[in-house]
C-alpha cells in the first residue's frame, strides 16, 4: 500500500537547482535510505516532506490520516525547558483534554436539568475514553520509560535540555518522536554524534519500527542493518533500488553500465545511418536523394538517449616512499588525565608492519588525545612511544587544524611541497575534484568535506608509510568514502585509525582495539569479527554465572544439554524455512499450471485438458501436503520455544 507519492518535484536556491525532477513512492512499512553526494538535496527533500520548505513545483501526495515525525540534523531545545519538560510538550493535547474534563465535572456538579446532565455525561464519557487512549493517565510513566530506554539517567530529567551534548540531543529528539508515535519517520543524519552503543540501540529500534521510514545517513553500516530500500538523488533526479546499501551498490553500477551500453549502441547506429545518408546524397541522383531523405525522416523520429552522467568522484591512491622495519611502533604504559578527569591509563599497544588497526571506544574516552600523544602534540602523564626503523608518520586531523584559513587551496598544498611544479600540484588537486578556479578558493570558505579533500591531497603527496587517521570518513560523501577505502586497501604501509564508521572499519581493519579508562583490549579481525567475539564472550559469562554453583561434572552435563537444545532449535528453524520454501515453490507450480490450462492449446484439446486437470489435482494435493508439513514445523518450533 503506497502511503507517499512524489511527482516531478523541483527546488532551486537562486540559480542553483538542487532538485530537478524528483519522483518516487513509499510503501507502508518500507524503510528507505536516502543517499547521494553532499549538496544533492537530501536534507532539502526531507524538509519539503516535513513542511519546513516549499517546493518550486511538482506534487506530494500523502495518504489521508498519516502522521509524520521529522528529526532534523540539528535539534534545538527550548531555552528554559528541562529534559522532562521537553517531552511533556508531546502531551499538550492530553493536558487540554484533562482541562475540559475538569470543566465538565464542575458543570455537571451544578446542573439540575436531567436532560442537560445526560448530554454532558455523554460528552464526558466520550472525552474520558479519548483521554485514556491518549495515555492521559500514564503520560508521566510513558516519558520515564522512553528516557530510561534511551539511556538517560534520572538525575538528568531536571537538567536543562540546552546543556545536553549533541548525541544526547539526538536521543532526546528521538524520544520525542517515539512518544508522538508517527506513521512516517523522517530522520536526517540520526547517527551523528552517537557512540557505538547508541548506534546499536537505534538500529534495533528502527529495524522493529512498525511505521515507515525515510532516513538520510552517510553511515553505510547503519543503512545495511535498517533499510529495506535505497533511493539515490543523482543530478537532481531520484533512482530507487530494492534492498539495503550493499544490495544497492552493484545494482547502481549495473544500471549505469546498461545505460552507457544502450547510449553507445545508439550512437553507433546514428553514425552508421548518417554515413549511409551522406553516401546516398553523394550519388546526387533522384532515387538516391529520395532514399537519403527517407532515412533522414526515420532518423529524426528516433528518441535520442542522453549520455548517462555520474557524479564526479575522487580518484587517488596512497603510496609509501620507503618500507619500515617489521616493528613500527610500541606504546608502553600510556596514561592521560585532564585535572581530575581520567581519560585512560595502562595503554600498551604494539604495531607491526602491515597492521591495520581500528581504534574504537565511547565518546570522550580520549581516542583523539591518544593519537596526539603518539605524535607528541600532547604529553602523556606516563609512558613512552618507541618507534621502529624508517617510520614516516602521516596524520589526518578530523578538525583540519593544520590547514591555514586564509590560504587558497593551491597555496595550502604548494607551500607544503614547494619543489613541485604548479601543474603537478594542480594535477594532484584535480584528483580530489579541485579544478579551474576552485584552486583559488580560500580555505575558510570550504565545506567540511572540501577541507577533508585538501588534507587528503597533502597526505597522499607525502607518501608516508604509517598513517594515523582521526575519523577520516567524517564529512565525506559515500562515493568518496568508497574511494578512500579502495586507496587504503591497496596501501602497503601501516594504519592506525580512529573511527565510528563501522562499514569503513570492516573494509580496512585487520585488528580492532577498544580503548577504555583502564587500558586497551585487542581483537583480531574487522568490526563484524569484533562484534561476534563480544557476543560469544557475553554468552560465556552468562554460562559461567549460570553454572557457578554446580560441580564440574554437573556443569559439563548442563552445557552439553544446552548445546544440544541450541542445535535442536537451529534445526527446527531450518525446517520451518525449508517447509516455507516448499510451499512457495508449490504455489508457483500451481499458478504456472493454471496459466497453462488457460491456453487455447490445452482447453481446446479434450485429451490435453483431461491430462492437465489430472496434473493440476496432483499439484493441489501436493501443495496441501506441503502446507501441512509447514504447519507441523511451525508447531514444533513454537513448542520448543515455549519449553526454553
Coordinates of C-alpha atoms in Angstrom, one line a residue:
X1 CA 0.0 0.0 0.0
X2 CA 1.5 3.3 -1.1
X3 CA 1.4 6.0 1.6
X4 CA 3.6 8.7 -0.1
X5 CA 3.9 9.7 -3.8
X6 CA 6.2 12.4 -5.1
X7 CA 5.9 13.5 -8.7
X8 CA 8.2 15.9 -10.7
X9 CA 9.4 17.8 -7.6
X10 CA 11.9 20.6 -8.2
X11 CA 13.6 23.1 -6.0
X12 CA 16.2 25.8 -6.6
X13 CA 18.0 28.3 -4.4
X14 CA 18.7 31.2 -6.6
X15 CA 20.3 29.8 -9.8
X16 CA 21.4 26.6 -8.0
X17 CA 18.9 23.8 -9.0
X18 CA 19.0 21.2 -6.2
X19 CA 16.1 19.0 -7.1
X20 CA 15.3 18.9 -10.8
X21 CA 12.7 16.3 -11.4
X22 CA 12.3 14.0 -8.4
X23 CA 9.6 11.3 -8.5
X24 CA 9.3 8.4 -6.0
X25 CA 6.9 6.4 -3.9
X26 CA 7.0 4.9 -0.4
X27 CA 5.1 1.8 0.7
X28 CA 3.7 1.2 4.1
X29 CA 6.3 -0.4 6.4
X30 CA 9.1 0.5 3.9
X31 CA 12.4 1.7 5.5
X32 CA 14.1 3.8 2.8
X33 CA 17.6 5.2 2.9
X34 CA 18.1 8.5 1.0
X35 CA 21.6 8.7 -0.3
X36 CA 23.7 10.9 -2.6
X37 CA 26.7 13.2 -2.7
X38 CA 26.9 16.2 -0.4
X39 CA 24.7 19.0 -1.6
X40 CA 22.5 16.9 -3.8
X41 CA 19.3 17.9 -1.9
X42 CA 18.7 15.1 0.6
X43 CA 18.1 17.3 3.6
X44 CA 16.1 19.7 1.4
X45 CA 13.8 16.9 0.2
X46 CA 13.1 15.9 3.9
X47 CA 12.4 19.5 4.8
X48 CA 9.9 19.7 2.0
X49 CA 8.2 16.5 3.0
X50 CA 8.1 17.8 6.6
X51 CA 6.6 21.1 5.5
X52 CA 9.7 23.1 6.6
X53 CA 10.4 24.2 3.0
X54 CA 8.2 24.8 0.0
X55 CA 8.9 23.1 -3.4
X56 CA 9.1 25.3 -6.5
X57 CA 7.0 22.8 -8.4
X58 CA 5.7 19.2 -8.6
X59 CA 3.3 17.4 -6.2
X60 CA 3.4 15.5 -3.0
X61 CA 0.6 13.1 -2.1
X62 CA 0.4 11.7 1.4
X63 CA -2.2 9.1 2.4
X64 CA -5.0 10.6 4.5
X65 CA -4.5 10.3 8.2
X66 CA -0.7 9.6 8.0
X67 CA 1.1 11.4 10.9
X68 CA 4.7 12.5 10.1
X69 CA 7.5 12.9 12.5
X70 CA 10.7 14.8 11.5
X71 CA 14.1 14.8 13.1
X72 CA 16.5 17.5 11.9
X73 CA 20.3 17.3 11.8
X74 CA 20.5 20.0 14.5
X75 CA 17.8 19.7 17.2
X76 CA 17.4 22.9 19.3
X77 CA 15.8 22.6 22.7
X78 CA 13.8 25.3 24.4
X79 CA 15.9 27.8 26.3
X80 CA 14.5 27.2 29.7
X81 CA 13.0 23.7 29.4
X82 CA 14.3 20.7 31.3
X83 CA 14.8 17.3 29.7
X84 CA 11.5 16.1 31.1
X85 CA 9.6 19.3 30.1
X86 CA 10.8 19.0 26.5
X87 CA 9.0 15.7 26.3
X88 CA 5.9 17.0 28.1
X89 CA 5.1 19.1 25.1
X90 CA 4.1 16.0 23.2
X91 CA 1.2 15.6 25.6
X92 CA -0.2 19.1 25.3
X93 CA -3.4 17.8 23.6
X94 CA -3.8 15.4 26.6
X95 CA -3.5 18.2 29.1
X96 CA -6.1 20.2 27.1
X97 CA -8.5 17.2 27.3
X98 CA -7.9 17.0 31.0
X99 CA -8.8 20.6 31.5
X100 CA -12.0 20.0 29.6
X101 CA -12.8 17.0 31.8
X102 CA -12.3 19.1 34.9
X103 CA -14.6 21.8 33.4
X104 CA -17.3 19.3 32.6
X105 CA -17.1 17.9 36.1
X106 CA -17.7 21.3 37.5
X107 CA -20.6 22.0 35.1
X108 CA -22.3 18.6 36.0
X109 CA -22.0 19.3 39.7
X110 CA -24.1 22.5 39.3
X111 CA -26.8 21.3 36.8
X112 CA -30.3 20.2 37.9
X113 CA -31.8 19.5 34.5
X114 CA -31.6 15.8 33.8
X115 CA -31.6 16.2 30.0
X116 CA -28.7 18.6 30.1
X117 CA -27.0 16.4 32.7
X118 CA -27.3 13.4 30.4
X119 CA -25.9 15.3 27.4
X120 CA -22.9 16.5 29.4
X121 CA -22.4 13.0 30.8
X122 CA -22.3 11.5 27.3
X123 CA -19.7 14.2 26.3
X124 CA -17.7 13.5 29.4
X125 CA -17.7 9.7 28.7
X126 CA -16.5 10.2 25.1
X127 CA -13.8 12.6 26.2
X128 CA -12.7 10.4 29.1
X129 CA -12.4 7.4 26.7
X130 CA -10.2 9.5 24.3
X131 CA -8.2 10.8 27.2
X132 CA -7.4 7.2 28.3
X133 CA -6.5 6.1 24.8
X134 CA -4.0 9.0 24.5
X135 CA -2.2 7.8 27.6
X136 CA -3.8 10.5 29.7
X137 CA -3.4 8.5 32.9
X138 CA 0.1 7.3 32.1
X139 CA 1.9 10.1 30.3
X140 CA 4.4 10.5 33.1
X141 CA 5.4 6.8 33.1
X142 CA 5.5 6.9 29.3
X143 CA 8.1 9.7 29.3
X144 CA 10.1 8.0 32.1
X145 CA 10.1 4.7 30.1
X146 CA 11.3 6.3 26.9
X147 CA 14.0 8.3 28.6
X148 CA 15.2 5.2 30.5
X149 CA 15.3 3.2 27.3
X150 CA 17.4 5.8 25.6
X151 CA 20.0 5.8 28.3
X152 CA 19.0 9.0 30.2
X153 CA 19.6 8.8 34.0
X154 CA 17.0 10.0 36.5
X155 CA 19.3 12.8 37.6
X156 CA 19.2 14.2 34.0
X157 CA 15.4 14.6 34.0
X158 CA 15.5 18.0 35.7
X159 CA 18.7 19.1 33.8
X160 CA 18.3 22.0 31.3
X161 CA 17.9 20.4 27.9
X162 CA 20.1 23.1 26.2
X163 CA 23.2 21.9 28.0
X164 CA 23.0 18.3 26.6
X165 CA 25.7 17.1 24.2
X166 CA 25.0 16.6 20.5
X167 CA 24.4 12.9 21.0
X168 CA 22.1 13.4 24.0
X169 CA 20.1 16.0 22.0
X170 CA 19.7 13.5 19.2
X171 CA 18.4 10.9 21.6
X172 CA 16.1 13.5 23.2
X173 CA 14.7 14.3 19.7
X174 CA 14.2 10.6 19.1
X175 CA 12.4 10.2 22.5
X176 CA 10.0 13.0 21.4
X177 CA 9.3 11.2 18.1
X178 CA 8.7 7.9 19.9
X179 CA 6.1 9.4 22.2
X180 CA 4.4 11.0 19.2
X181 CA 4.1 7.6 17.6
X182 CA 4.1 8.9 13.9
X183 CA 3.2 6.7 11.0
X184 CA 6.1 8.1 8.9
X185 CA 9.5 8.9 10.4
X186 CA 11.8 11.4 8.5
X187 CA 15.3 11.3 10.0
X188 CA 18.2 13.5 8.9
X189 CA 21.5 12.0 9.9
X190 CA 20.2 10.4 13.1
X191 CA 23.6 8.7 13.7
X192 CA 25.6 11.9 14.1
X193 CA 27.3 12.2 17.5
X194 CA 26.1 8.7 18.6
X195 CA 28.6 6.3 20.1
X196 CA 28.6 2.6 19.1
X197 CA 26.2 1.6 22.0
X198 CA 23.7 4.3 21.0
X199 CA 24.0 3.3 17.3
X200 CA 23.3 -0.3 18.2
X201 CA 20.2 0.7 20.1
X202 CA 18.9 2.9 17.3
X203 CA 19.4 0.2 14.6
X204 CA 17.5 -2.3 16.7
X205 CA 14.6 0.1 17.4
X206 CA 14.3 1.2 13.7
X207 CA 14.5 -2.4 12.5
X208 CA 11.4 -3.2 14.5
X209 CA 9.6 0.1 13.8
X210 CA 6.0 -0.6 12.8
X211 CA 5.6 2.5 10.6
X212 CA 7.5 3.7 7.5
X213 CA 10.9 5.5 7.4
X214 CA 12.9 7.8 5.2
X215 CA 16.4 8.3 6.6
X216 CA 19.3 10.4 5.3
X217 CA 22.6 8.9 6.5
X218 CA 26.2 8.6 5.5
X219 CA 26.6 5.6 7.8
X220 CA 26.6 2.7 5.4
X221 CA 26.6 0.0 8.1
X222 CA 23.5 1.6 9.6
X223 CA 21.8 1.7 6.2
X224 CA 22.7 -2.0 5.7
X225 CA 21.1 -3.0 9.0
X226 CA 18.0 -0.8 8.9
X227 CA 16.9 -0.1 5.3
X228 CA 14.8 -2.3 3.0
X229 CA 15.1 0.1 0.1
X230 CA 17.5 2.8 -1.1
X231 CA 16.8 5.9 -3.2
X232 CA 19.7 7.9 -4.6
X233 CA 19.4 11.6 -5.5
X234 CA 21.6 11.8 -8.6
X235 CA 22.0 15.0 -10.6
X236 CA 18.6 16.3 -9.5
X237 CA 16.5 13.1 -10.0
X238 CA 15.7 10.1 -7.9
X239 CA 16.7 6.5 -8.6
X240 CA 15.1 3.8 -6.4
X241 CA 16.6 0.3 -5.6
X242 CA 15.4 -2.7 -3.7
X243 CA 17.5 -3.9 -0.7
X244 CA 19.9 -2.3 1.7
X245 CA 23.1 -0.3 0.9
X246 CA 25.2 -3.3 0.0
X247 CA 22.5 -4.5 -2.4
X248 CA 22.1 -1.0 -3.9
X249 CA 25.8 -0.6 -4.9
X250 CA 26.0 -3.4 -7.5
X251 CA 22.5 -2.5 -8.9
X252 CA 23.6 1.1 -9.3
X253 CA 26.8 0.1 -11.2
X254 CA 24.8 -2.3 -13.4
X255 CA 22.2 0.4 -14.3
X256 CA 24.9 2.9 -15.2
X257 CA 26.7 0.3 -17.4
X258 CA 23.5 -0.8 -19.0
X259 CA 22.5 2.8 -19.9
X260 CA 26.0 3.5 -21.2
X261 CA 25.9 0.4 -23.4
X262 CA 22.5 1.5 -24.8
X263 CA 23.7 5.0 -25.4
X264 CA 26.9 3.8 -27.1
X265 CA 24.9 1.4 -29.3
X266 CA 22.5 4.2 -30.3
X267 CA 25.5 6.5 -31.1
X268 CA 26.9 3.7 -33.4
X269 CA 23.5 3.3 -35.1
X270 CA 23.2 7.1 -35.6
X271 CA 26.7 7.4 -37.0
X272 CA 26.1 4.4 -39.4
X273 CA 22.8 5.9 -40.6
X274 CA 24.4 9.4 -41.1
X275 CA 27.2 7.8 -43.1
X276 CA 24.7 5.9 -45.3
X277 CA 22.7 9.2 -45.8
X278 CA 25.8 11.1 -46.8
X279 CA 26.8 8.4 -49.2
X280 CA 23.3 8.4 -50.9
X281 CA 23.5 12.2 -51.2
X282 CA 26.9 12.0 -52.8
X283 CA 25.5 10.0 -55.6
X284 CA 23.3 13.1 -56.5
X285 CA 20.6 11.1 -58.3
X286 CA 16.9 11.5 -57.8
X287 CA 16.5 7.9 -56.4
X288 CA 19.4 8.1 -54.0
X289 CA 18.4 11.6 -52.8
X290 CA 14.8 10.3 -52.0
X291 CA 16.4 7.3 -50.2
X292 CA 18.5 9.7 -48.2
X293 CA 15.5 11.9 -47.3
X294 CA 13.5 8.8 -46.2
X295 CA 16.3 7.7 -43.9
X296 CA 16.7 11.2 -42.5
X297 CA 13.0 11.3 -41.6
X298 CA 13.3 7.9 -39.9
X299 CA 16.4 9.1 -38.0
X300 CA 14.6 12.3 -36.9
X301 CA 11.9 10.1 -35.2
X302 CA 14.4 8.2 -33.2
X303 CA 14.2 9.2 -29.5
X304 CA 17.7 10.2 -28.7
X305 CA 19.1 8.8 -25.4
X306 CA 21.1 11.2 -23.2
X307 CA 24.6 10.2 -22.4
X308 CA 24.5 8.7 -18.8
X309 CA 26.1 11.0 -16.3
X310 CA 27.5 10.1 -12.9
X311 CA 28.6 12.4 -10.1
X312 CA 32.3 13.2 -10.3
X313 CA 34.3 11.0 -7.9
X314 CA 37.6 11.5 -6.2
X315 CA 40.4 9.2 -7.6
X316 CA 43.6 8.7 -5.8
X317 CA 45.9 6.2 -4.1
X318 CA 48.3 6.1 -1.2
X319 CA 52.0 5.1 -1.8
X320 CA 54.9 4.7 0.6
X321 CA 58.2 6.2 -0.4
X322 CA 60.1 3.6 1.6
X323 CA 59.5 0.5 3.7
X324 CA 59.5 0.3 7.5
X325 CA 61.1 -2.4 9.6
X326 CA 59.0 -5.2 11.0
X327 CA 58.4 -3.3 14.2
X328 CA 56.7 0.0 13.5
X329 CA 55.6 1.4 16.9
X330 CA 55.3 0.3 20.6
X331 CA 53.3 2.2 23.3
X332 CA 54.1 1.4 26.9
X333 CA 52.0 2.3 30.0
X334 CA 50.4 5.4 28.4
X335 CA 48.1 7.4 30.8
X336 CA 46.4 10.7 30.4
X337 CA 44.2 12.9 32.6
X338 CA 42.9 16.5 32.4
X339 CA 42.6 17.6 36.0
X340 CA 40.5 15.2 37.9
X341 CA 39.1 13.7 34.7
X342 CA 40.9 10.5 33.9
X343 CA 40.8 9.6 30.2
X344 CA 42.9 6.4 30.0
X345 CA 45.7 4.5 31.7
X346 CA 47.7 1.3 31.3
X347 CA 47.7 1.6 27.5
X348 CA 50.1 -0.9 25.8
X349 CA 50.0 -1.3 22.0
X350 CA 52.3 -3.0 19.5
X351 CA 52.1 -2.3 15.8
X352 CA 54.0 -4.3 13.2
X353 CA 54.4 -3.6 9.5
X354 CA 51.1 -4.1 7.6
X355 CA 48.9 -3.8 10.7
X356 CA 45.6 -2.0 10.1
X357 CA 44.1 -1.2 13.5
X358 CA 40.8 0.5 14.1
X359 CA 40.7 2.3 17.5
X360 CA 37.2 2.5 19.0
X361 CA 35.6 3.3 22.3
X362 CA 32.9 5.5 23.8
X363 CA 32.8 9.3 23.1
X364 CA 35.1 11.2 25.4
X365 CA 37.4 8.3 26.3
X366 CA 40.4 10.0 24.7
X367 CA 40.9 8.4 21.3
X368 CA 42.0 11.6 19.6
X369 CA 44.1 12.5 22.6
X370 CA 45.9 9.2 22.3
X371 CA 46.8 9.9 18.7
X372 CA 48.0 13.4 19.7
X373 CA 50.1 11.8 22.5
X374 CA 51.6 9.4 19.9
X375 CA 52.5 12.4 17.7
X376 CA 54.0 14.4 20.5
X377 CA 51.3 17.1 20.3
X378 CA 50.1 16.1 23.8
X379 CA 52.3 14.9 26.6
X380 CA 51.1 11.7 28.4
X381 CA 51.1 11.6 32.2
X382 CA 53.2 8.5 32.0
X383 CA 54.6 6.0 29.5
X384 CA 56.5 6.4 26.2
X385 CA 56.5 5.6 22.5
X386 CA 59.2 3.5 20.8
X387 CA 59.5 3.9 17.0
X388 CA 60.8 1.3 14.6
X389 CA 63.2 1.9 11.7
X390 CA 62.3 4.2 8.8
X391 CA 58.9 5.1 10.0
X392 CA 57.4 8.2 8.3
X393 CA 54.2 9.3 10.0
X394 CA 51.3 10.9 8.2
X395 CA 48.4 12.4 10.2
X396 CA 44.8 13.1 9.2
X397 CA 43.3 15.5 11.7
X398 CA 39.5 15.4 11.8
X399 CA 39.4 19.1 12.9
X400 CA 41.7 20.1 10.0
X401 CA 43.7 22.4 12.4
X402 CA 46.8 22.1 10.2
X403 CA 45.1 24.0 7.3
X404 CA 45.6 27.7 7.1
X405 CA 42.2 29.5 6.9
X406 CA 43.5 32.5 4.8
X407 CA 45.5 30.5 2.2
X408 CA 44.0 29.4 -1.1
X409 CA 43.6 25.7 -1.8
X410 CA 46.5 25.9 -4.3
X411 CA 48.8 27.7 -1.8
X412 CA 47.9 25.3 1.0
X413 CA 49.2 22.3 -0.9
X414 CA 52.0 24.1 -2.9
X415 CA 53.6 25.6 0.2
X416 CA 53.8 22.1 1.7
X417 CA 55.6 20.9 -1.5
X418 CA 57.5 23.9 -2.8
X419 CA 59.7 21.8 -5.1
X420 CA 56.7 20.6 -7.2
X421 CA 55.7 22.3 -10.4
X422 CA 52.4 24.2 -10.2
X423 CA 51.0 22.0 -12.9
X424 CA 51.8 18.9 -10.8
X425 CA 50.2 20.4 -7.7
X426 CA 47.1 21.3 -9.7
X427 CA 47.0 17.8 -11.2
X428 CA 47.0 16.3 -7.6
X429 CA 44.2 18.7 -6.6
X430 CA 42.3 17.7 -9.7
X431 CA 42.3 14.1 -8.4
X432 CA 40.3 15.5 -5.5
X433 CA 37.9 17.5 -7.7
X434 CA 39.6 20.9 -7.3
X435 CA 39.7 22.1 -10.9
X436 CA 39.8 25.5 -12.7
X437 CA 39.1 28.4 -10.4
X438 CA 38.3 26.1 -7.5
X439 CA 42.0 26.0 -6.6
X440 CA 41.9 29.8 -5.7
X441 CA 39.2 29.4 -3.1
X442 CA 40.3 30.4 0.5
X443 CA 40.4 27.5 2.9
X444 CA 37.9 29.2 5.3
X445 CA 35.2 29.2 2.6
X446 CA 35.3 25.5 2.1
X447 CA 32.9 22.9 3.5
X448 CA 34.0 20.2 5.9
X449 CA 34.1 17.7 3.0
X450 CA 36.2 20.0 0.8
X451 CA 38.7 20.7 3.7
X452 CA 38.9 16.9 4.1
X453 CA 39.8 16.5 0.5
X454 CA 42.6 19.2 0.8
X455 CA 44.0 17.3 3.8
X456 CA 43.9 14.0 1.9
X457 CA 45.7 15.6 -1.1
X458 CA 48.6 16.6 1.2
X459 CA 48.6 13.2 2.9
X460 CA 48.7 11.4 -0.5
X461 CA 51.7 13.6 -1.7
X462 CA 53.7 13.0 1.5
X463 CA 53.9 9.2 0.7
X464 CA 54.3 8.3 4.4
X465 CA 54.4 4.6 5.4
X466 CA 52.5 4.9 8.7
X467 CA 49.1 6.7 8.6
X468 CA 47.4 8.0 11.7
X469 CA 43.8 8.8 10.8
X470 CA 41.3 10.5 13.0
X471 CA 37.8 10.0 11.8
X472 CA 38.8 10.2 8.1
X473 CA 35.3 9.5 6.7
X474 CA 33.7 12.4 8.6
X475 CA 32.2 15.0 6.1
X476 CA 33.0 12.7 3.1
X477 CA 30.1 11.6 0.9
X478 CA 29.6 7.9 0.3
X479 CA 31.4 7.7 -3.0
X480 CA 34.4 9.5 -1.5
X481 CA 34.4 7.1 1.4
X482 CA 34.4 4.1 -1.0
X483 CA 37.4 5.6 -2.9
X484 CA 39.2 6.2 0.4
X485 CA 38.6 2.6 1.4
X486 CA 39.9 1.4 -2.0
X487 CA 43.1 3.6 -1.6
X488 CA 43.7 2.2 1.9
X489 CA 43.1 -1.4 0.7
X490 CA 45.9 -1.0 -1.8
X491 CA 48.2 0.8 0.6
X492 CA 51.3 -1.2 1.5
X493 CA 52.1 0.6 4.8
X494 CA 50.6 0.5 8.3
X495 CA 47.4 2.2 9.5
X496 CA 46.0 3.3 12.9
X497 CA 42.6 4.9 12.5
X498 CA 40.1 6.2 15.0
X499 CA 36.6 5.7 13.5
X500 CA 32.9 5.3 14.4
X501 CA 32.2 4.2 10.8
X502 CA 31.6 0.5 11.1
X503 CA 31.4 -0.1 7.3
X504 CA 34.8 1.7 7.0
X505 CA 36.3 -0.5 9.8
X506 CA 35.0 -3.6 8.1
X507 CA 36.7 -2.6 4.8
X508 CA 40.2 -1.7 6.1
X509 CA 40.9 -3.2 9.6
X510 CA 42.6 -6.5 10.4
X511 CA 42.5 -5.6 14.2
X512 CA 40.1 -3.7 16.4
X513 CA 41.5 -2.1 19.6
X514 CA 38.9 -1.0 22.2
X515 CA 40.0 1.9 24.4
X516 CA 38.7 2.2 28.0
X517 CA 39.7 4.1 31.1
X518 CA 41.7 1.1 32.3
X519 CA 43.5 0.0 29.2
X520 CA 43.2 -1.2 25.6
X521 CA 41.9 -4.6 24.5
X522 CA 42.8 -6.0 21.1
X523 CA 40.6 -8.2 18.9
X524 CA 41.6 -9.8 15.6
X525 CA 39.6 -9.1 12.5
X526 CA 37.3 -6.3 11.5
X527 CA 34.2 -4.8 13.2
X528 CA 31.9 -7.8 12.5
X529 CA 34.5 -10.1 13.9
X530 CA 34.8 -8.0 17.0
X531 CA 31.0 -8.0 17.4
X532 CA 30.9 -11.7 17.1
X533 CA 33.6 -12.1 19.7
X534 CA 31.8 -9.8 22.1
X535 CA 28.6 -11.8 21.8
X536 CA 30.5 -15.0 22.4
X537 CA 32.2 -13.5 25.5
X538 CA 28.8 -12.4 26.8
X539 CA 27.3 -15.8 26.3
X540 CA 30.3 -17.4 28.1
X541 CA 30.0 -15.0 31.0
X542 CA 26.3 -15.8 31.2
X543 CA 27.0 -19.5 31.3
X544 CA 29.8 -19.1 33.9
X545 CA 27.3 -17.3 36.2
X546 CA 24.6 -19.9 35.5
X547 CA 26.8 -22.9 36.2
X548 CA 28.9 -21.3 39.1
X549 CA 27.1 -23.3 41.8
X550 CA 27.4 -26.7 40.1
X551 CA 30.2 -29.2 40.2
X552 CA 32.4 -29.5 37.1
X553 CA 30.6 -32.8 36.1
X554 CA 27.1 -31.2 36.6
X555 CA 28.1 -28.1 34.7
X556 CA 29.5 -30.2 31.9
X557 CA 26.2 -32.2 31.6
X558 CA 24.2 -29.0 31.6
X559 CA 26.4 -27.3 29.0
X560 CA 26.1 -30.4 26.7
X561 CA 22.3 -30.4 27.3
X562 CA 22.2 -26.6 26.4
X563 CA 24.3 -27.1 23.3
X564 CA 22.0 -29.9 22.1
X565 CA 19.0 -27.7 22.8
X566 CA 20.5 -24.9 20.7
X567 CA 21.4 -27.3 17.9
X568 CA 17.8 -28.7 18.0
X569 CA 16.4 -25.2 17.9
X570 CA 18.6 -24.3 14.9
X571 CA 17.4 -27.5 13.1
X572 CA 13.8 -26.6 13.8
X573 CA 14.2 -23.1 12.4
X574 CA 15.9 -24.5 9.3
X575 CA 13.0 -27.0 8.9
X576 CA 10.5 -24.1 9.1
X577 CA 12.4 -22.2 6.4
X578 CA 12.6 -25.2 4.2
X579 CA 8.9 -26.0 4.6
X580 CA 8.0 -22.4 3.8
X581 CA 10.2 -22.5 0.6
X582 CA 8.5 -25.8 -0.4
X583 CA 5.1 -24.1 0.0
X584 CA 6.2 -21.1 -2.1
X585 CA 7.5 -23.4 -4.8
X586 CA 4.3 -25.4 -4.7
X587 CA 2.2 -22.3 -5.1
X588 CA 4.3 -21.2 -8.1
X589 CA 3.9 -24.6 -9.7
X590 CA 0.1 -24.4 -9.2
X591 CA -0.1 -20.9 -10.6
X592 CA 2.0 -21.8 -13.6
X593 CA -0.2 -24.8 -14.3
X594 CA -3.3 -22.6 -14.1
X595 CA -1.8 -20.4 -16.8
X596 CA -1.1 -23.5 -18.9
X597 CA -4.7 -24.7 -18.6
X598 CA -6.0 -21.3 -19.7
X599 CA -4.1 -21.6 -23.0
X600 CA -6.2 -22.4 -26.1
X601 CA -3.8 -25.2 -27.0
X602 CA -4.9 -27.1 -23.8
X603 CA -8.5 -26.2 -23.2
X604 CA -9.5 -26.8 -26.9
X605 CA -8.0 -30.3 -26.9
X606 CA -10.0 -32.8 -24.7
X607 CA -7.1 -35.2 -24.2
X608 CA -4.7 -32.4 -23.2
X609 CA -7.3 -30.8 -21.0
X610 CA -8.0 -34.1 -19.1
X611 CA -4.3 -34.7 -18.6
X612 CA -3.8 -31.1 -17.4
X613 CA -6.7 -31.4 -15.0
X614 CA -5.3 -34.6 -13.5
X615 CA -1.8 -33.0 -13.1
X616 CA -3.5 -29.9 -11.6
X617 CA -5.2 -32.0 -8.9
X618 CA -1.9 -33.7 -8.2
X619 CA -0.2 -30.4 -7.7
X620 CA -3.0 -29.2 -5.5
X621 CA -2.8 -32.3 -3.3
X622 CA 1.0 -31.9 -3.1
X623 CA 0.6 -28.2 -2.1
X624 CA -1.9 -29.2 0.7
X625 CA 0.7 -31.8 2.0
X626 CA 3.4 -29.1 2.0
X627 CA 1.1 -26.7 3.9
X628 CA 0.6 -29.5 6.5
X629 CA 4.3 -30.0 6.8
X630 CA 4.8 -26.3 7.2
X631 CA 2.2 -26.1 9.9
X632 CA 3.7 -29.1 11.7
X633 CA 7.2 -27.5 11.6
X634 CA 5.8 -24.2 12.9
X635 CA 4.1 -26.0 15.8
X636 CA 7.2 -28.0 16.7
X637 CA 9.3 -24.7 16.8
X638 CA 6.7 -22.9 18.9
X639 CA 6.6 -25.8 21.4
X640 CA 10.4 -25.8 21.6
X641 CA 10.4 -22.1 22.2
X642 CA 7.8 -22.4 25.0
X643 CA 9.9 -25.1 26.7
X644 CA 13.1 -23.0 26.7

